Tab-separated table of N, CA and C in Angstrom:
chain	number	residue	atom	x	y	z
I	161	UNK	N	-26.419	-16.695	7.368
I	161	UNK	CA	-26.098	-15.336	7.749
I	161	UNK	C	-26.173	-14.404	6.537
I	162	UNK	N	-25.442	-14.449	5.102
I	162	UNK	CA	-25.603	-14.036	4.078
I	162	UNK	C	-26.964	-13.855	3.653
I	163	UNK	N	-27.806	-14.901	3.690
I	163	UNK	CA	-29.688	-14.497	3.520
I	163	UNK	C	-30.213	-13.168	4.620
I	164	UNK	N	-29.714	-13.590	5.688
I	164	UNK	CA	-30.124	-12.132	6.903
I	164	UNK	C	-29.944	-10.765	5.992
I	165	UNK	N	-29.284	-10.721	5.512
I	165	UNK	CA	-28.859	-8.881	4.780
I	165	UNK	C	-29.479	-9.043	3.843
I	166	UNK	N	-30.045	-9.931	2.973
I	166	UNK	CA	-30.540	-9.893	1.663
I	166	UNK	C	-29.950	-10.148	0.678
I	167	UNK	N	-28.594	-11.112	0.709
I	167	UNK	CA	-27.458	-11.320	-0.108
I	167	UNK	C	-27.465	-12.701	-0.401
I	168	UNK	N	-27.697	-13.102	-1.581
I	168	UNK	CA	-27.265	-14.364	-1.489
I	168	UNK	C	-25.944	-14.873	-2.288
I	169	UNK	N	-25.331	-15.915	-2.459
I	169	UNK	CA	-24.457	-16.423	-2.860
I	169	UNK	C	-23.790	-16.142	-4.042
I	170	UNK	N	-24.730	-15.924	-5.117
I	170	UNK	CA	-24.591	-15.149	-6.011
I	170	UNK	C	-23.467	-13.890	-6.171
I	171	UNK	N	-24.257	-12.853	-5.363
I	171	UNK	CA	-23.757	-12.010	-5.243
I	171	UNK	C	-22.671	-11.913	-4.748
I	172	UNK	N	-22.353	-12.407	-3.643
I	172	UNK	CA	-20.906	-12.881	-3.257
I	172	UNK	C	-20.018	-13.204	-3.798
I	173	UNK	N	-20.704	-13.649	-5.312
I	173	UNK	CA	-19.402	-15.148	-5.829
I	173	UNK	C	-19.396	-14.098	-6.603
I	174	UNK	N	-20.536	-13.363	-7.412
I	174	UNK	CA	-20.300	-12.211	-8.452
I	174	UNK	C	-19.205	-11.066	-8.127
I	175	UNK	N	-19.165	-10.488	-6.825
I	175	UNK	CA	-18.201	-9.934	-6.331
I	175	UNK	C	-17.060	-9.807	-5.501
I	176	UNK	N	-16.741	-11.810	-6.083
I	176	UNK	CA	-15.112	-11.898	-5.371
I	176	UNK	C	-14.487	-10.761	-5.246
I	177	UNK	N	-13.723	-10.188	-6.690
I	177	UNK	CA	-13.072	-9.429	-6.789
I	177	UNK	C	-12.873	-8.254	-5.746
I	178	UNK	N	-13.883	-7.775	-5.519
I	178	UNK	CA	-14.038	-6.718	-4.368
I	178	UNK	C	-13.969	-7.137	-3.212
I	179	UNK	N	-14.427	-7.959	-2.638
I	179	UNK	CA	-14.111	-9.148	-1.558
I	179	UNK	C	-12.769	-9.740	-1.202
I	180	UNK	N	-11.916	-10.004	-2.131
I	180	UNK	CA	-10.294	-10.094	-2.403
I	180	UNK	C	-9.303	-8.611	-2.088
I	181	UNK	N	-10.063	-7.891	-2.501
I	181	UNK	CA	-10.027	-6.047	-2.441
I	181	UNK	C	-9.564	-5.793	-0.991
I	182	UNK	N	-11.229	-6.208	-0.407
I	182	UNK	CA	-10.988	-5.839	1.214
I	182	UNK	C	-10.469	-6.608	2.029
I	183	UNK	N	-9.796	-8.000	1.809
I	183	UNK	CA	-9.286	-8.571	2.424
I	183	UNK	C	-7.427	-8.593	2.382
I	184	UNK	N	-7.316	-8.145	1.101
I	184	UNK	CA	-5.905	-7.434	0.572
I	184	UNK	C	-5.534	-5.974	1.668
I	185	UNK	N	-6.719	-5.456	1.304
I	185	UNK	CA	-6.329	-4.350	1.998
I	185	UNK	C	-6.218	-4.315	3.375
I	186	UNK	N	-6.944	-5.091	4.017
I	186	UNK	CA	-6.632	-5.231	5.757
I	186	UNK	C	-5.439	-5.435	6.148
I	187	UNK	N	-5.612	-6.731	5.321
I	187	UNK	CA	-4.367	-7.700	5.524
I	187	UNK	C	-2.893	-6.259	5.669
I	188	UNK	N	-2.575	-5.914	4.284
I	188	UNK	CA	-1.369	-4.845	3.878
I	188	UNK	C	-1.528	-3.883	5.229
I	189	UNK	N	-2.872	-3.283	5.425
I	189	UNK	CA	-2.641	-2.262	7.066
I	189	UNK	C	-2.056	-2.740	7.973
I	190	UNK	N	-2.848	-3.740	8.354
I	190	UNK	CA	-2.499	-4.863	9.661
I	190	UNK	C	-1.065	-5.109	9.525
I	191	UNK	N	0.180	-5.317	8.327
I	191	UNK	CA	0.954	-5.674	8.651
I	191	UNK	C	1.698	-4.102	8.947
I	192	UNK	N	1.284	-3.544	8.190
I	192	UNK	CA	1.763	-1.752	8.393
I	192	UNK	C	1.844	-1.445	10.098
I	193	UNK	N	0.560	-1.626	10.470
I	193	UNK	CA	0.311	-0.781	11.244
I	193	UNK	C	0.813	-1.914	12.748
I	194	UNK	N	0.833	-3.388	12.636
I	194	UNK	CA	0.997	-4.216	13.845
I	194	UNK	C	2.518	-4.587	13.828
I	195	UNK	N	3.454	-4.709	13.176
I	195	UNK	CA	5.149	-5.062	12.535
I	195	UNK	C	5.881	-4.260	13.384
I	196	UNK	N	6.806	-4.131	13.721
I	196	UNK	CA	8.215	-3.101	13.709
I	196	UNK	C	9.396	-3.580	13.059
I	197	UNK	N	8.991	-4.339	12.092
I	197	UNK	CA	10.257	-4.957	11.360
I	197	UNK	C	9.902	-4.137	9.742
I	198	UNK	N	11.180	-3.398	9.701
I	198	UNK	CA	10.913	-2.165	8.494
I	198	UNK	C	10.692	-2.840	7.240
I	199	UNK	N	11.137	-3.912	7.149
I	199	UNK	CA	11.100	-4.785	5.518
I	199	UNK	C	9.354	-5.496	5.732
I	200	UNK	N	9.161	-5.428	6.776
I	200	UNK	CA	7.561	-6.101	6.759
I	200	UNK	C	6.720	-5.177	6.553
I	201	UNK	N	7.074	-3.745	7.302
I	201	UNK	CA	6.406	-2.755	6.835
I	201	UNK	C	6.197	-2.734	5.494
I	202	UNK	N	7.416	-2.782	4.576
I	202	UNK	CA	7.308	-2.291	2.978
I	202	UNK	C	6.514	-3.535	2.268
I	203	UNK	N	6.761	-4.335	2.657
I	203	UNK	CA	5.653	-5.802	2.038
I	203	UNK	C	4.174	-5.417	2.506
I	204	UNK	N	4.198	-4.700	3.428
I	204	UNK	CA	2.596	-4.582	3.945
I	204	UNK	C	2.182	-3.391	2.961
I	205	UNK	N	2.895	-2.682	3.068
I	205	UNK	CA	2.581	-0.986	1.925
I	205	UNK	C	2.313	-1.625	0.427
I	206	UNK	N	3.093	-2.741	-0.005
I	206	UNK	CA	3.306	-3.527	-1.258
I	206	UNK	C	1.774	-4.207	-1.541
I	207	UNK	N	1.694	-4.920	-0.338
I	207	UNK	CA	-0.263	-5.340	-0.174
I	207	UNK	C	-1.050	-4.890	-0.531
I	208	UNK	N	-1.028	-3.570	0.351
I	208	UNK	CA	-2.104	-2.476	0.801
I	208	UNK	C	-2.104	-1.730	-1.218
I	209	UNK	N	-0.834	-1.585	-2.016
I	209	UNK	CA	-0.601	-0.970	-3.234
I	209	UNK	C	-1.158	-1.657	-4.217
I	210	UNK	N	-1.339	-3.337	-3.975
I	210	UNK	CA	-1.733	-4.098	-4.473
I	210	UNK	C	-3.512	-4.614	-4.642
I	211	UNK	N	-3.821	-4.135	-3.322
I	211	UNK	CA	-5.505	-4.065	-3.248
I	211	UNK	C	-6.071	-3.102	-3.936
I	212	UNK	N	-5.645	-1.996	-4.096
I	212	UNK	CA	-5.585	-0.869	-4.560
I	212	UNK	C	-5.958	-1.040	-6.168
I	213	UNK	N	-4.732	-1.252	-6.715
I	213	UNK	CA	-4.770	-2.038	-8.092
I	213	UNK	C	-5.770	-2.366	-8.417
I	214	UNK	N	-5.668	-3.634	-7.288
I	214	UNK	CA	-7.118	-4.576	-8.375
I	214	UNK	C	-8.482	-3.936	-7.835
I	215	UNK	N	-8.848	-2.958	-7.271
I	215	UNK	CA	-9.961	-1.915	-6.911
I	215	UNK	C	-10.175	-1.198	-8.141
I	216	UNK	N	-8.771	-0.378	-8.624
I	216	UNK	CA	-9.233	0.180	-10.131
I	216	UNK	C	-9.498	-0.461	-11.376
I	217	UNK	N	-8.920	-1.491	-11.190
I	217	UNK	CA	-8.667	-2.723	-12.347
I	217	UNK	C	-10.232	-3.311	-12.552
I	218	UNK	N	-10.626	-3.666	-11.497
I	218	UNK	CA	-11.978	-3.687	-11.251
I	218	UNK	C	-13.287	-2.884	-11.075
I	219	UNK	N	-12.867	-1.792	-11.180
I	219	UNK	CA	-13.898	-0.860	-11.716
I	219	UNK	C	-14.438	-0.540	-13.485
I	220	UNK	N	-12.705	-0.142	-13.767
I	220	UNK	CA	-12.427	-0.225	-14.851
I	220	UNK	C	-13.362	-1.137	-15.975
I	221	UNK	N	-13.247	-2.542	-15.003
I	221	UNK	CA	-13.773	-3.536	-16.721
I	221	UNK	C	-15.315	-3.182	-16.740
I	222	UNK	N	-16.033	-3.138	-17.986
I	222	UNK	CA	-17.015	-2.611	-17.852
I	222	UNK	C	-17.799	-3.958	-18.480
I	223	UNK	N	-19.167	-4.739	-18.016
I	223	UNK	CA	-19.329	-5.863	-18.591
I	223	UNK	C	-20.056	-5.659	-20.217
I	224	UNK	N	-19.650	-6.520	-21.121
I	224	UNK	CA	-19.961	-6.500	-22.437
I	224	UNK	C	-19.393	-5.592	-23.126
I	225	UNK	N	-18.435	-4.576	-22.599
I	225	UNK	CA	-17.210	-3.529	-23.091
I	225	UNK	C	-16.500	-4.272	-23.819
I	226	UNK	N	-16.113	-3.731	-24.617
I	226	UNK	CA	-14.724	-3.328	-25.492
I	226	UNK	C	-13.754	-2.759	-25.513
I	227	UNK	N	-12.317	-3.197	-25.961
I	227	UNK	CA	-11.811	-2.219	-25.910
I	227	UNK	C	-11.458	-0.939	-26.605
I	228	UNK	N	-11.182	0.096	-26.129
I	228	UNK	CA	-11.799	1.553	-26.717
I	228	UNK	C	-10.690	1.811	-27.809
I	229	UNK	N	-11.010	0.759	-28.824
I	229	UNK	CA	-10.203	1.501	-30.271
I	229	UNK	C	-11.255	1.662	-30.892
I	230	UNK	N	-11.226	2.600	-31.586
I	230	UNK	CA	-12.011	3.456	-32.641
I	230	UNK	C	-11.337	2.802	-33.865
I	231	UNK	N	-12.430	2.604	-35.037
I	231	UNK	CA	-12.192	1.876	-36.390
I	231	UNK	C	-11.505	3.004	-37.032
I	232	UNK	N	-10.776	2.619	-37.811
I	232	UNK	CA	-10.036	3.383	-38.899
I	232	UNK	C	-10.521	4.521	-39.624
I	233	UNK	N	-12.019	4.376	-39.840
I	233	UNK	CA	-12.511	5.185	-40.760
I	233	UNK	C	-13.286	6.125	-39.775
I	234	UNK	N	-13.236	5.909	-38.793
I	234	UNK	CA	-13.716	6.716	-37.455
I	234	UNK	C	-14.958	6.527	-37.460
I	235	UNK	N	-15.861	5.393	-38.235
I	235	UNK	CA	-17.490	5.152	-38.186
I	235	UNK	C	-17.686	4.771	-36.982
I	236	UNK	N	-18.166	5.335	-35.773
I	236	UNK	CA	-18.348	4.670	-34.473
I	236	UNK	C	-19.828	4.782	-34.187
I	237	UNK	N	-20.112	3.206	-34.411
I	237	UNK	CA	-21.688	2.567	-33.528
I	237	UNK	C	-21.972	3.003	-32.420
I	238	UNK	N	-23.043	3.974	-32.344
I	238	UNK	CA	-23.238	4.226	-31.032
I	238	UNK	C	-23.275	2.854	-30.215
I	239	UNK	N	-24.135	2.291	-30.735
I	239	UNK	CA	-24.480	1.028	-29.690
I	239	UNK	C	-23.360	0.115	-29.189
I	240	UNK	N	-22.195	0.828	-29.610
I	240	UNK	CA	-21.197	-0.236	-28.942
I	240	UNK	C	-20.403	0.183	-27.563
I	241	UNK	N	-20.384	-0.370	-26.278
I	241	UNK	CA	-20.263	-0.134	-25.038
I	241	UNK	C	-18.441	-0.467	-24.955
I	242	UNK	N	-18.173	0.861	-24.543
I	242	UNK	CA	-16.530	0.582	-24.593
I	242	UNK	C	-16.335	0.590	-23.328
I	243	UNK	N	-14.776	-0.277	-22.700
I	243	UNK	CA	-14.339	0.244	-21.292
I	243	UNK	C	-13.781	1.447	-20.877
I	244	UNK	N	-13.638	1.815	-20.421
I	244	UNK	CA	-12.975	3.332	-19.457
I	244	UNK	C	-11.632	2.716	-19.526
I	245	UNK	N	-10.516	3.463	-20.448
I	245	UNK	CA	-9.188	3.063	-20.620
I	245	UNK	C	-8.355	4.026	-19.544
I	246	UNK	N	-9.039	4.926	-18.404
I	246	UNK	CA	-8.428	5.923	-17.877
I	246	UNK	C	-8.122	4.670	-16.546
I	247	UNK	N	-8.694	3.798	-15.636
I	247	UNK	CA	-8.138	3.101	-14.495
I	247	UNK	C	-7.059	2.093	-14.970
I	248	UNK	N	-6.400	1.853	-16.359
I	248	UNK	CA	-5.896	1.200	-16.529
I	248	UNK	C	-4.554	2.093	-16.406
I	249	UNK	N	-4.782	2.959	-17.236
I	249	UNK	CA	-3.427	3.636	-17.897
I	249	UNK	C	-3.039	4.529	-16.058
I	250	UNK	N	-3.886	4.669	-14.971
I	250	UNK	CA	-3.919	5.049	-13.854
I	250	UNK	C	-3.022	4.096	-13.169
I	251	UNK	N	-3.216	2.988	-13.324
I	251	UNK	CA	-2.442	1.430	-12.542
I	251	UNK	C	-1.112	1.698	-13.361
I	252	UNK	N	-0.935	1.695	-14.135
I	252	UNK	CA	0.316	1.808	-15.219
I	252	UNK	C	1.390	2.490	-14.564
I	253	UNK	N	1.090	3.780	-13.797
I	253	UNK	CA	1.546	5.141	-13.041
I	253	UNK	C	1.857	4.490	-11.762
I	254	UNK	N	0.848	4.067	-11.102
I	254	UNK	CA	0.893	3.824	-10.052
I	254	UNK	C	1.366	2.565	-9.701
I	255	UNK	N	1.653	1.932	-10.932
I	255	UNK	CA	2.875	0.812	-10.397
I	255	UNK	C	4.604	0.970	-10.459
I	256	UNK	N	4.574	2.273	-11.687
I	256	UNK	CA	5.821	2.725	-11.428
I	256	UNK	C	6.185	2.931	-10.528
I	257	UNK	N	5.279	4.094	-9.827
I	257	UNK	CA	5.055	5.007	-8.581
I	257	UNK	C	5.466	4.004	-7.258
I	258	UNK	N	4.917	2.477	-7.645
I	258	UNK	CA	5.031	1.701	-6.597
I	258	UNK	C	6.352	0.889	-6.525
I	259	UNK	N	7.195	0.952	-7.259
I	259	UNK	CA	8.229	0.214	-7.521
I	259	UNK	C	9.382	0.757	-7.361
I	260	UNK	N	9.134	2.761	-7.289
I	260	UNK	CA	10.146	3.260	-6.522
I	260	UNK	C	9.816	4.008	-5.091
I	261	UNK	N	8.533	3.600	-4.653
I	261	UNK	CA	8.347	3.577	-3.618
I	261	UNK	C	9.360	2.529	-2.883
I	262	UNK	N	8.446	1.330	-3.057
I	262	UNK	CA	9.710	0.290	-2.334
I	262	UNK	C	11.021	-0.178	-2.502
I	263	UNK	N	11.705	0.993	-4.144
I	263	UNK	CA	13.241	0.910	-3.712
I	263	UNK	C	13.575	1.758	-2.958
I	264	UNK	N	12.999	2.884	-2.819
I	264	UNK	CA	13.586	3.751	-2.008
I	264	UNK	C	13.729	3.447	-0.246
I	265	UNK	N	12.201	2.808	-0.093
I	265	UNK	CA	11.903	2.481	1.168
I	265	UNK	C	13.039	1.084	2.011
I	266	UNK	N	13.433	0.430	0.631
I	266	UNK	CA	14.015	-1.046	0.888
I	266	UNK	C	15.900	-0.503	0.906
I	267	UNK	N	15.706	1.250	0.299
I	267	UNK	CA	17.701	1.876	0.432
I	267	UNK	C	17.596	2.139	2.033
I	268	UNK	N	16.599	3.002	2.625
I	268	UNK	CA	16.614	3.616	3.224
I	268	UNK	C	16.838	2.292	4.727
I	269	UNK	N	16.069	1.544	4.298
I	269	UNK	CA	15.722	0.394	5.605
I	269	UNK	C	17.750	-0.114	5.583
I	270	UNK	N	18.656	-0.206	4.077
I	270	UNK	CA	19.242	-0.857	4.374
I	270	UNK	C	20.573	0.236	5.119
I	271	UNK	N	20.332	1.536	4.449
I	271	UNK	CA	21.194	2.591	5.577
I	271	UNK	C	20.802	2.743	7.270
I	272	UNK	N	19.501	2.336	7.487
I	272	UNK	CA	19.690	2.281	8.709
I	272	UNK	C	19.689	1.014	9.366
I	273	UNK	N	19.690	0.219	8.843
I	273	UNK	CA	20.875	-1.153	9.328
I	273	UNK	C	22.145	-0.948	9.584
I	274	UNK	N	22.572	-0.164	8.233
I	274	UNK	CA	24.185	-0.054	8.650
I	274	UNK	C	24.599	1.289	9.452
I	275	UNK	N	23.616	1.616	9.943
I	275	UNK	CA	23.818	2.910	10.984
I	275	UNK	C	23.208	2.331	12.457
I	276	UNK	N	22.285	1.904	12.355
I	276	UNK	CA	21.507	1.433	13.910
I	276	UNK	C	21.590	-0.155	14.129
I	277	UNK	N	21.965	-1.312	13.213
I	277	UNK	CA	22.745	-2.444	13.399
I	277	UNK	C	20.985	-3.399	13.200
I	278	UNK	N	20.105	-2.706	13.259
I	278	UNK	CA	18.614	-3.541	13.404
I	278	UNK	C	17.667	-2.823	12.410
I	279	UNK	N	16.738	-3.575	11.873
I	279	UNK	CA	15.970	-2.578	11.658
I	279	UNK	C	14.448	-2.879	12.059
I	280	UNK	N	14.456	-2.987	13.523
I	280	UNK	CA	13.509	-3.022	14.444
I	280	UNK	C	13.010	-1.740	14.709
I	281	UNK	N	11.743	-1.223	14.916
I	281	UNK	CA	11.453	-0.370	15.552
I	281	UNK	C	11.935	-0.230	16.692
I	282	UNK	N	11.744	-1.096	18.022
I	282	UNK	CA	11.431	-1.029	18.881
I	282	UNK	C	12.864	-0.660	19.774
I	283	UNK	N	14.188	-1.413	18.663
I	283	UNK	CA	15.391	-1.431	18.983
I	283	UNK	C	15.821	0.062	18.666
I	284	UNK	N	15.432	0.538	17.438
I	284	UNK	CA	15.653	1.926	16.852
I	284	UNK	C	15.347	2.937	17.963
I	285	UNK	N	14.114	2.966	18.608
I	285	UNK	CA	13.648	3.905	19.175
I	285	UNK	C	14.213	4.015	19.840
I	286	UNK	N	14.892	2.540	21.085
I	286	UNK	CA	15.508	2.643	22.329
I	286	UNK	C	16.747	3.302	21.980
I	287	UNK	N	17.737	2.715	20.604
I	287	UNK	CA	19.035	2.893	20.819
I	287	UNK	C	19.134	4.876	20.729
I	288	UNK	N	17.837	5.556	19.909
I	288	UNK	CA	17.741	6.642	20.011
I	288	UNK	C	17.474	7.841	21.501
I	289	UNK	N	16.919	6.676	22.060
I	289	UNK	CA	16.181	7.480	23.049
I	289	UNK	C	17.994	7.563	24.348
I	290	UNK	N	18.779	6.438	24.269
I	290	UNK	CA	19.622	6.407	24.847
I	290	UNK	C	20.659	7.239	24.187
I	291	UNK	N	20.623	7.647	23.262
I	291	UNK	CA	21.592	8.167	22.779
I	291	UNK	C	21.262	9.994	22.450
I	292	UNK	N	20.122	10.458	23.111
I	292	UNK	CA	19.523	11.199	23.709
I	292	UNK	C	19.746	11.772	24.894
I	293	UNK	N	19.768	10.953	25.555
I	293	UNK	CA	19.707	11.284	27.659
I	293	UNK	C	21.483	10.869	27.020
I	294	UNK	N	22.397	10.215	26.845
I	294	UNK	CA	23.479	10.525	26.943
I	294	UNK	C	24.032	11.990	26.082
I	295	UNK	N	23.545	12.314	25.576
I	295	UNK	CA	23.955	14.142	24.766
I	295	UNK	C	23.459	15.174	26.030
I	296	UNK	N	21.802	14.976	26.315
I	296	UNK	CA	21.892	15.313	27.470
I	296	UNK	C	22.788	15.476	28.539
I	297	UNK	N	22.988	14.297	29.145
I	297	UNK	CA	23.803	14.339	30.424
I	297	UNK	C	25.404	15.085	30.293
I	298	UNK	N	25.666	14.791	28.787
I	298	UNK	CA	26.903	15.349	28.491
I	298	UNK	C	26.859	17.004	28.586
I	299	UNK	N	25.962	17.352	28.149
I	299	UNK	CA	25.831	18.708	28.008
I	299	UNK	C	25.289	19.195	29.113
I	300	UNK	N	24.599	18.876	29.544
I	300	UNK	CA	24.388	19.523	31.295
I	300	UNK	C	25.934	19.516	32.282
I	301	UNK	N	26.672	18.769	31.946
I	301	UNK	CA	27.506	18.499	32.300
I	301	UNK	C	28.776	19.275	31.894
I	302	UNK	N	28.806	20.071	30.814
I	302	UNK	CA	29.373	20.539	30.214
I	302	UNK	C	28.984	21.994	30.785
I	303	UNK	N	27.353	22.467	30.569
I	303	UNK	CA	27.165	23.493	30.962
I	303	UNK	C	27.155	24.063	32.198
I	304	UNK	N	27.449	22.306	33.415
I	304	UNK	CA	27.409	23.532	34.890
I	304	UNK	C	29.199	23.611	35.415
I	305	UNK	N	29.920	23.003	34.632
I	305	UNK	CA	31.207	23.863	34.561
I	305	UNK	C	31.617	25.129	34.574
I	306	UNK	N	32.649	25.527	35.903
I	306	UNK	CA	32.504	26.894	36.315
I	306	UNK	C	33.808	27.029	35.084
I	307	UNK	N	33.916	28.499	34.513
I	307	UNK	CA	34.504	28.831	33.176
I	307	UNK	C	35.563	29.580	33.712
Protein backbone atom coordinates (compact mmCIF):
# COMPACT_ATOMS: atom_id res chain seq x y z
CA UNK A 1 0.00 0.00 0.00
CA UNK A 2 2.91 2.46 0.96
CA UNK A 3 4.53 1.77 -2.79
CA UNK A 4 0.81 2.86 -4.28
CA UNK A 5 1.53 6.74 -3.21
CA UNK A 6 5.12 6.61 -4.06
CA UNK A 7 6.44 6.16 -0.49
CA UNK A 8 8.56 3.76 0.49
CA UNK A 9 9.76 2.56 3.83
CA UNK A 10 12.34 4.76 4.09
CA UNK A 11 10.52 7.55 4.20
CA UNK A 12 8.25 6.39 6.72
CA UNK A 13 10.94 5.24 9.06
CA UNK A 14 12.73 8.76 8.19
CA UNK A 15 9.60 10.44 9.41
CA UNK A 16 8.55 8.61 12.55
CA UNK A 17 8.66 11.60 14.36
CA UNK A 18 5.86 13.27 12.49
CA UNK A 19 3.98 10.07 12.30
CA UNK A 20 4.13 9.85 16.31
CA UNK A 21 2.92 13.70 15.88
CA UNK A 22 -0.30 12.62 14.20
CA UNK A 23 -1.03 9.84 16.09
CA UNK A 24 -0.45 11.86 19.51
CA UNK A 25 -2.56 14.26 18.29
CA UNK A 26 -5.72 12.19 17.43
CA UNK A 27 -5.33 10.18 20.09
CA UNK A 28 -5.34 13.71 22.80
CA UNK A 29 -8.74 14.98 20.51
CA UNK A 30 -10.43 11.71 20.60
CA UNK A 31 -10.08 11.64 24.27
CA UNK A 32 -11.17 15.50 24.42
CA UNK A 33 -13.75 15.34 22.30
CA UNK A 34 -15.33 11.34 23.05
CA UNK A 35 -14.86 11.41 27.46
CA UNK A 36 -17.24 13.19 29.85
CA UNK A 37 -15.01 12.42 32.60
CA UNK A 38 -13.32 16.04 33.30
CA UNK A 39 -9.85 14.55 34.52
CA UNK A 40 -9.77 12.54 31.09
CA UNK A 41 -10.54 15.54 29.38
CA UNK A 42 -7.31 17.31 30.91
CA UNK A 43 -5.03 14.14 30.11
CA UNK A 44 -6.42 14.35 26.57
CA UNK A 45 -5.59 18.38 26.33
CA UNK A 46 -2.08 17.09 28.08
CA UNK A 47 -1.71 14.66 24.74
CA UNK A 48 -3.00 16.85 22.28
CA UNK A 49 -0.06 19.72 24.25
CA UNK A 50 2.27 17.06 23.94
CA UNK A 51 2.02 16.30 20.05
CA UNK A 52 2.33 19.72 19.68
CA UNK A 53 5.75 19.84 21.35
CA UNK A 54 7.30 17.30 19.58
CA UNK A 55 5.85 19.04 16.09
CA UNK A 56 8.06 22.12 17.05
CA UNK A 57 10.82 20.16 18.53
CA UNK A 58 10.87 18.55 15.29
CA UNK A 59 10.94 21.16 13.03
CA UNK A 60 13.31 22.92 14.95
CA UNK A 61 16.32 20.26 14.59
CA UNK A 62 17.87 21.16 11.51
CA UNK A 63 20.05 18.09 9.99
CA UNK A 64 23.95 18.67 10.23
CA UNK A 65 23.04 21.96 12.50
CA UNK A 66 24.62 23.18 15.33
CA UNK A 67 23.99 24.67 18.03
CA UNK A 68 23.64 28.48 17.54
CA UNK A 69 26.57 29.74 19.78
CA UNK A 70 28.63 32.15 18.15
CA UNK A 71 32.61 31.85 18.98
CA UNK A 72 33.98 34.30 21.29
CA UNK A 73 35.77 36.34 18.94
CA UNK A 74 32.55 36.59 16.87
CA UNK A 75 34.58 34.95 13.64
CA UNK A 76 31.48 33.22 12.18
CA UNK A 77 32.01 30.58 9.14
CA UNK A 78 29.59 31.18 6.87
CA UNK A 79 29.57 27.61 5.97
CA UNK A 80 28.46 26.52 9.21
CA UNK A 81 24.59 25.46 9.34
CA UNK A 82 23.08 26.38 12.73
CA UNK A 83 19.60 25.23 14.27
CA UNK A 84 16.68 27.69 14.69
CA UNK A 85 16.93 28.21 18.62
CA UNK A 86 13.38 30.10 18.33
CA UNK A 87 10.99 26.39 18.44
CA UNK A 88 12.90 25.49 21.33
CA UNK A 89 12.87 28.48 23.56
CA UNK A 90 8.83 28.46 22.06
CA UNK A 91 8.31 24.78 23.86
CA UNK A 92 10.03 26.29 26.97
CA UNK A 93 6.75 28.85 27.16
CA UNK A 94 4.51 26.58 26.18
CA UNK A 95 5.24 24.07 28.68
CA UNK A 96 4.94 26.51 31.39
CA UNK A 97 1.82 27.66 29.71
CA UNK A 98 0.94 23.91 29.87
CA UNK A 99 1.47 23.14 33.40
CA UNK A 100 -0.80 25.89 34.53
CA UNK A 101 -3.15 25.06 32.17
CA UNK A 102 -3.71 21.70 33.81
CA UNK A 103 -3.45 23.10 37.38
CA UNK A 104 -5.94 25.26 36.89
CA UNK A 105 -8.12 22.87 34.87
CA UNK A 106 -7.33 19.86 37.58
CA UNK A 107 -8.64 23.14 40.72
CA UNK A 108 -11.47 23.77 38.82
CA UNK A 109 -12.53 19.88 38.06
CA UNK A 110 -11.86 19.46 41.92
CA UNK A 111 -14.45 22.53 42.97
CA UNK A 112 -16.90 21.07 40.97
CA UNK A 113 -16.76 17.76 42.59
CA UNK A 114 -17.24 19.36 45.72
CA UNK A 115 -20.17 21.36 44.40
CA UNK A 116 -21.91 18.79 41.86
CA UNK A 117 -20.60 15.44 43.83
CA UNK A 118 -19.31 13.97 40.03
CA UNK A 119 -17.34 15.16 37.65
CA UNK A 120 -19.21 13.59 34.81
CA UNK A 121 -20.51 15.51 32.15
CA UNK A 122 -23.40 13.82 31.60
CA UNK A 123 -24.32 13.82 35.47
CA UNK A 124 -23.38 17.69 35.55
CA UNK A 125 -25.64 18.60 32.82
CA UNK A 126 -28.63 16.59 34.23
CA UNK A 127 -28.15 17.68 37.88
CA UNK A 128 -28.18 21.34 36.14
CA UNK A 129 -30.87 20.98 33.90
CA UNK A 130 -33.04 19.76 37.06
CA UNK A 131 -32.10 22.28 39.06
CA UNK A 132 -33.35 24.62 36.35
CA UNK A 133 -37.08 23.45 35.75
CA UNK A 134 -37.10 23.36 39.66
CA UNK A 135 -36.24 27.52 39.92
CA UNK A 136 -38.60 27.53 37.20
CA UNK A 137 -41.51 25.87 38.64
CA UNK A 138 -40.75 27.76 41.83
CA UNK A 139 -41.02 30.97 40.31
CA UNK A 140 -43.96 30.52 38.14
CA UNK A 141 -45.33 29.57 41.13
CA UNK A 142 -44.44 32.35 42.98
CA UNK A 143 -45.46 34.66 40.19
CA UNK A 144 -49.17 33.46 39.66
CA UNK A 145 -49.87 34.27 43.33
CA UNK A 146 -52.68 36.70 43.72
CA UNK A 147 -50.81 39.74 45.92
Amino acid sequence: MVKEFGLDWTFVIGHLNYWLFIILMMTGLYIVVAKGNLVKKIVGLNIFQTAVFMLYISVGKVKGGTAPIFPVDMNIDPDVLYSNPLPHVLILTAIVVGVATTSLGLALAVRIREEYGTIEEDSIQKIDRDTCLRDANLHSEVASEPR
